[in-house]
Coordinates of C-alpha atoms in Angstrom, one line a residue:
X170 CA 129.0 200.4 116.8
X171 CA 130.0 197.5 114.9
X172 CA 127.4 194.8 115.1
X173 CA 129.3 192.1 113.0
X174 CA 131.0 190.6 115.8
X175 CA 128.5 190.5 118.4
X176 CA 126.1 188.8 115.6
X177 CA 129.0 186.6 114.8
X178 CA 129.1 185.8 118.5
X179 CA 125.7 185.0 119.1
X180 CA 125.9 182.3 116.4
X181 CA 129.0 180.5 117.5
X182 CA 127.0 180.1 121.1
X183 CA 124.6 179.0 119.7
X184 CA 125.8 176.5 118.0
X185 CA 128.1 175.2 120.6
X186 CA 124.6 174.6 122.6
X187 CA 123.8 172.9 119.7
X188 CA 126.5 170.9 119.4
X189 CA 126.6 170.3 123.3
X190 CA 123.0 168.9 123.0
X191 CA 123.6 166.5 120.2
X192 CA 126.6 164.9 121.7
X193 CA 124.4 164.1 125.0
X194 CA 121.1 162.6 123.0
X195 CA 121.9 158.7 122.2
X196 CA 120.1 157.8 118.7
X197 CA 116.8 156.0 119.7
X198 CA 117.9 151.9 118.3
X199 CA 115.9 150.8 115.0
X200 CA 113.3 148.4 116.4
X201 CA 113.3 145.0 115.1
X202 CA 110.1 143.3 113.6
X203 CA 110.1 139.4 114.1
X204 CA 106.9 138.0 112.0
X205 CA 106.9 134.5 113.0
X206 CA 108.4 132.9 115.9
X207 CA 112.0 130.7 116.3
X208 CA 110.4 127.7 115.9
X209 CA 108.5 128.5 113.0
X210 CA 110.5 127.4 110.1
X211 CA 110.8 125.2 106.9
X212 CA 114.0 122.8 106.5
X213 CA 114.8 120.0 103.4
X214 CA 116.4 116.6 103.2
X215 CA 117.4 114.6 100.2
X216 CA 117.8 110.7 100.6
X217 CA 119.0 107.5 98.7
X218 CA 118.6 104.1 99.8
X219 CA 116.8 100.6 98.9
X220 CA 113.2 99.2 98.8
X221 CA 111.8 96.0 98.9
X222 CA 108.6 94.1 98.8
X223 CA 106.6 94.7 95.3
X224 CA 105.5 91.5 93.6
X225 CA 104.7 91.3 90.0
X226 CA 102.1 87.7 89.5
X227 CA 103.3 87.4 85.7
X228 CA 106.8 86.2 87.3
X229 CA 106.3 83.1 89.3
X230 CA 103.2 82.1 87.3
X231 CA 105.6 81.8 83.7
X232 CA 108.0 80.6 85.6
X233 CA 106.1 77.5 87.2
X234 CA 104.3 76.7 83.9
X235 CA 108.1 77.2 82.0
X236 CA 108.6 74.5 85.1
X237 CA 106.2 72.0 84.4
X238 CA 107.5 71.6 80.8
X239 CA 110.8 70.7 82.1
X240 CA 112.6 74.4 81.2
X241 CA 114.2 75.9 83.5
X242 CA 114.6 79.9 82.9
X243 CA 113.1 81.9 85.5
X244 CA 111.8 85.1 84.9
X245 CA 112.8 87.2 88.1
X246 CA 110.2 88.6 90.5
X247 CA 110.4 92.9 90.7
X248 CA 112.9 92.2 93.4
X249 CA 114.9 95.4 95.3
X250 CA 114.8 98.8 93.8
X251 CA 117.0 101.6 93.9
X252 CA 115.7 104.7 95.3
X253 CA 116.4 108.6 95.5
X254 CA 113.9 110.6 97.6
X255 CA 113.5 114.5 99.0
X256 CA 111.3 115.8 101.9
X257 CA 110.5 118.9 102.7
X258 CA 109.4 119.4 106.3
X259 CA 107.6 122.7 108.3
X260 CA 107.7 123.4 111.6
X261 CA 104.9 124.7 112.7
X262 CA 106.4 124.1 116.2
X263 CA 109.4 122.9 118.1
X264 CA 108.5 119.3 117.9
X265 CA 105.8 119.3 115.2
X266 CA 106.4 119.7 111.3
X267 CA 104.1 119.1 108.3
X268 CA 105.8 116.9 105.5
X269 CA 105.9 116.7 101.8
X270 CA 107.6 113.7 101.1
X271 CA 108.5 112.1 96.9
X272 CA 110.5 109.3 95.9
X273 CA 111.4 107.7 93.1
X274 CA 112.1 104.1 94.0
X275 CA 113.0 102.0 89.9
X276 CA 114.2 97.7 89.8
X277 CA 116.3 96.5 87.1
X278 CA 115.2 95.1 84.5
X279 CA 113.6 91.7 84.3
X280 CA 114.0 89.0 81.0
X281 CA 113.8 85.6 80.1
X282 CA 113.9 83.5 77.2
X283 CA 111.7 80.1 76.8
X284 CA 111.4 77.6 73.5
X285 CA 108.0 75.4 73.7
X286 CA 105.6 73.7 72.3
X287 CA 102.0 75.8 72.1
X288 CA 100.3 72.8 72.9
X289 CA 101.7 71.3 76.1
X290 CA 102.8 74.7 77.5
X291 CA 99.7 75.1 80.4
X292 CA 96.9 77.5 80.2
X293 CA 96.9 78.1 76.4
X294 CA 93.3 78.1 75.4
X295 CA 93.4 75.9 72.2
X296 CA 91.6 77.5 69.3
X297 CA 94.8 79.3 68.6
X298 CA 97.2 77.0 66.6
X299 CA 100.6 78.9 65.9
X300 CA 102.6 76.9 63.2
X301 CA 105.2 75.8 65.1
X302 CA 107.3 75.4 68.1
X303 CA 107.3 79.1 70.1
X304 CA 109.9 80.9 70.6
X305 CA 109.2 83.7 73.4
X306 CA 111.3 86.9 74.6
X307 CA 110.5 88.8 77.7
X308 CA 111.5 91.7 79.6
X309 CA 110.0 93.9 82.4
X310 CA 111.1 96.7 84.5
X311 CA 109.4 98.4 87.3
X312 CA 109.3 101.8 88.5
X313 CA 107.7 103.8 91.3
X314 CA 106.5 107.9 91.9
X315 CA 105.6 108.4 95.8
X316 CA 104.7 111.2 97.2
X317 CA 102.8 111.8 100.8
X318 CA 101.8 114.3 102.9
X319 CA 102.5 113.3 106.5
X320 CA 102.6 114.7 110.2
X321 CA 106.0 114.5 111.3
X322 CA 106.6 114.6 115.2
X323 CA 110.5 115.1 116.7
X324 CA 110.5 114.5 120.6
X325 CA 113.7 115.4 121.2
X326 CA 114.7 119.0 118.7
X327 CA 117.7 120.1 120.5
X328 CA 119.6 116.7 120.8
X329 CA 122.7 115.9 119.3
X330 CA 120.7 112.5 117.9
X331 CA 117.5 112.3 118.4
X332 CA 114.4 109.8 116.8
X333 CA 111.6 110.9 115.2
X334 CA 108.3 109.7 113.7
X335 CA 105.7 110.6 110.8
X336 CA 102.8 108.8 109.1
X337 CA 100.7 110.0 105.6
X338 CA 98.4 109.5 102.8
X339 CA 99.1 110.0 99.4
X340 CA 99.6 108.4 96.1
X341 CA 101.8 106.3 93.3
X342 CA 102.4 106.5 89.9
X343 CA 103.5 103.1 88.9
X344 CA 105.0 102.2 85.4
X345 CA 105.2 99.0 83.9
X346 CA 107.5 98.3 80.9
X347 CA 107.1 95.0 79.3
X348 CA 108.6 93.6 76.1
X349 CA 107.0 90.2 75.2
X350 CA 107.9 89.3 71.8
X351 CA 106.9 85.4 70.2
X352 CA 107.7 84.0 67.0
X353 CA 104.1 83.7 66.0
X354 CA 102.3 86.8 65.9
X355 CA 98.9 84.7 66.7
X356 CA 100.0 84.4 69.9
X357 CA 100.6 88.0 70.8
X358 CA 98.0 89.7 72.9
X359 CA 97.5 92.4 70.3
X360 CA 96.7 90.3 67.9
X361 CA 94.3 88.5 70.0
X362 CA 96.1 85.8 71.4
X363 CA 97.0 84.7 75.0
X364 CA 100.5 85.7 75.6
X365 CA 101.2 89.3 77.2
X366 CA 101.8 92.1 75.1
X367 CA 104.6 94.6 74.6
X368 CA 104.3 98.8 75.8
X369 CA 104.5 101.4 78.7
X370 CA 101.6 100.5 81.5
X371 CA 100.9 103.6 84.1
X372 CA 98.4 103.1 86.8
X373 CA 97.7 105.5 89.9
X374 CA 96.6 104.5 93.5
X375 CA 96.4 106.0 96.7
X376 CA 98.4 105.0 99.3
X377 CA 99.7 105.4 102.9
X378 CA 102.7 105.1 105.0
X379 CA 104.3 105.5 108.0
X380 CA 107.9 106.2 108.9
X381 CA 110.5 106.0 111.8
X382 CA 114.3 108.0 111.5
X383 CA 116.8 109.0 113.7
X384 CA 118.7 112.4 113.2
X385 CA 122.2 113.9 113.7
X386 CA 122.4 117.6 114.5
X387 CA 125.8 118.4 113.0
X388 CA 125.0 122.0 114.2
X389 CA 121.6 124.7 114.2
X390 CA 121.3 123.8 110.4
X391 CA 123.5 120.5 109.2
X392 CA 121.8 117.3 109.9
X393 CA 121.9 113.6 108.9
X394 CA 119.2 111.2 108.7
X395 CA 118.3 107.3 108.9
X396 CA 114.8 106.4 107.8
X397 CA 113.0 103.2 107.4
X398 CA 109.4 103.6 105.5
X399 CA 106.5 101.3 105.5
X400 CA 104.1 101.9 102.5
X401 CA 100.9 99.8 101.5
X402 CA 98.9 100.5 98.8
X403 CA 94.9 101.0 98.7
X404 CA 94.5 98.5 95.9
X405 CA 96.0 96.3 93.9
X406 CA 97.3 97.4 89.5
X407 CA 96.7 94.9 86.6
X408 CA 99.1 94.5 83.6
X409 CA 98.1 92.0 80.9
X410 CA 96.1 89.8 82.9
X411 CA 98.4 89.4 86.1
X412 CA 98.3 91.7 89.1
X413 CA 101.4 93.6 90.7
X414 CA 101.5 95.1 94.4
X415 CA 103.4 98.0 95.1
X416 CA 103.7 98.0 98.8
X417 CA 107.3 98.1 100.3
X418 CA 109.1 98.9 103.0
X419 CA 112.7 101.0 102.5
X420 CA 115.2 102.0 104.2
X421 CA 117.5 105.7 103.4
X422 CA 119.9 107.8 104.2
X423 CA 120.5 111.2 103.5
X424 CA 121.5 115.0 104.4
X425 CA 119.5 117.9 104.9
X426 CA 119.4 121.6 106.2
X427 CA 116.8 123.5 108.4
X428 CA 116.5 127.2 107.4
X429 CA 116.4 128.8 111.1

């Protein structure tokens, strides 16, 4: 008897059952693993705009006694800076996000020029006794690090355009260039004398701040932003004998992206 075709028979049954029983099983679906949930998630805006409200005391006070000698060359208060920021927020839920916010806020530079007698020009202590008429040059410019942490609160998430809030502490670097350069080098504060002196000034304070925007959802991750920010400073910075205050409000625009 030849058993070749009765083995070879056996297997082809068998693996038509085979066969038969794969094409009825479905393949079980790879399970998905979600760590965090949807509204857990980190998104970025970048900013320009303009601030306002930092005071330098060195600029009125030569001014008014440049005044009262009958010259008329103002040197010009810190005046309205330029300013470039980022934030990055974190939503730790859909209407709550923790915020690192830095900006860099920098005012043009400041200069006058002023010709005067030592003597009648006011508050020159008099043991000093340059050998002529003075000639004075000088030149300041401002500029401004920020950076806060702040709880940032969005009432509305899912709205075209909707407001939001956030207040923080943190700190500034501020930066102080002056240039003071007189005829007589008595006169220069370096050398002892009364007038202010020339270099780089950096001082550090902590801060705080508040801040009101509105946002455009341009879709789940485009948006737009409006921001005004109101900063004050902890204490006041000192450069060559006159105090400056770096507390300002601004006002931005900007772009951003939310990584969903």
């Amino acid at each position: 008897m030849n058993r070749f075709p009765v083995t070879l028979s056996i297997f082809a049954v068998f693996a038509a059952a085979v066969l038969a029983q794969q094409e009825g099983t479905e393949p079980e679906p790879t399970p998905t693993v979600q760590y965090l949930p949807a509204y857990v998630f980190p998104a970025v805006y970048v900013y320009g705009g303009a601030a306002w409200g930092p005071s330098y005391d060195a600029a009125p006070d030569i001014t008014g006694r440049a005044a009262a000698i009958g010259l008329n060359e103002p040197l010009g208060d810190i005046g309205t800076l330029s300013a470039i920021g980022v934030t990055f927020d974190f939503f730790v839920g859909p209407y709550v996000a923790a915020s690192l916010k830095m900006t860099h806020e920098q005012a043009r530079r400041r200069k006058t020029a002023l010709k005067y007698d030592y003597f009648t020009f006011p508050k020159m202590p008099p043991p000093l006794t340059p050998s002529g008429p003075v000639e004075e040059h000088l030149a300041y410019k401002f500029q401004n690090i920020d950076y806060k942490i702040a709880l940032k609160y969005v009432p509305f998430p899912h709205w075209p355009v909707t407001p939001y809030a956030s207040a923080g502490v943190g700190g500034n670097l501020t930066s102080m260039d002056v240039d003071d350069q007189v005829s007589d080098a008595v006169l220069q504060k370096r050398e002892g004398g009364a007038l202010l002196t020339t270099g780089w000034f950096q001082q550090y304070s902590f801060d705080w701040a508040v801040f009101a925007g509105i946002q455009v959802n341009l879709g789940d991750n485009l948006f737009l932003i409006t921001e005004y920010n109101y900063d004050r400073q902890f204490r006041e910075h000192e450069v060559a004998g006159y105090k400056y205050r770096t507390g300002l409000q601004g006002l931005y625009a900007g772009g951003g992206w939310r990584f969903l």
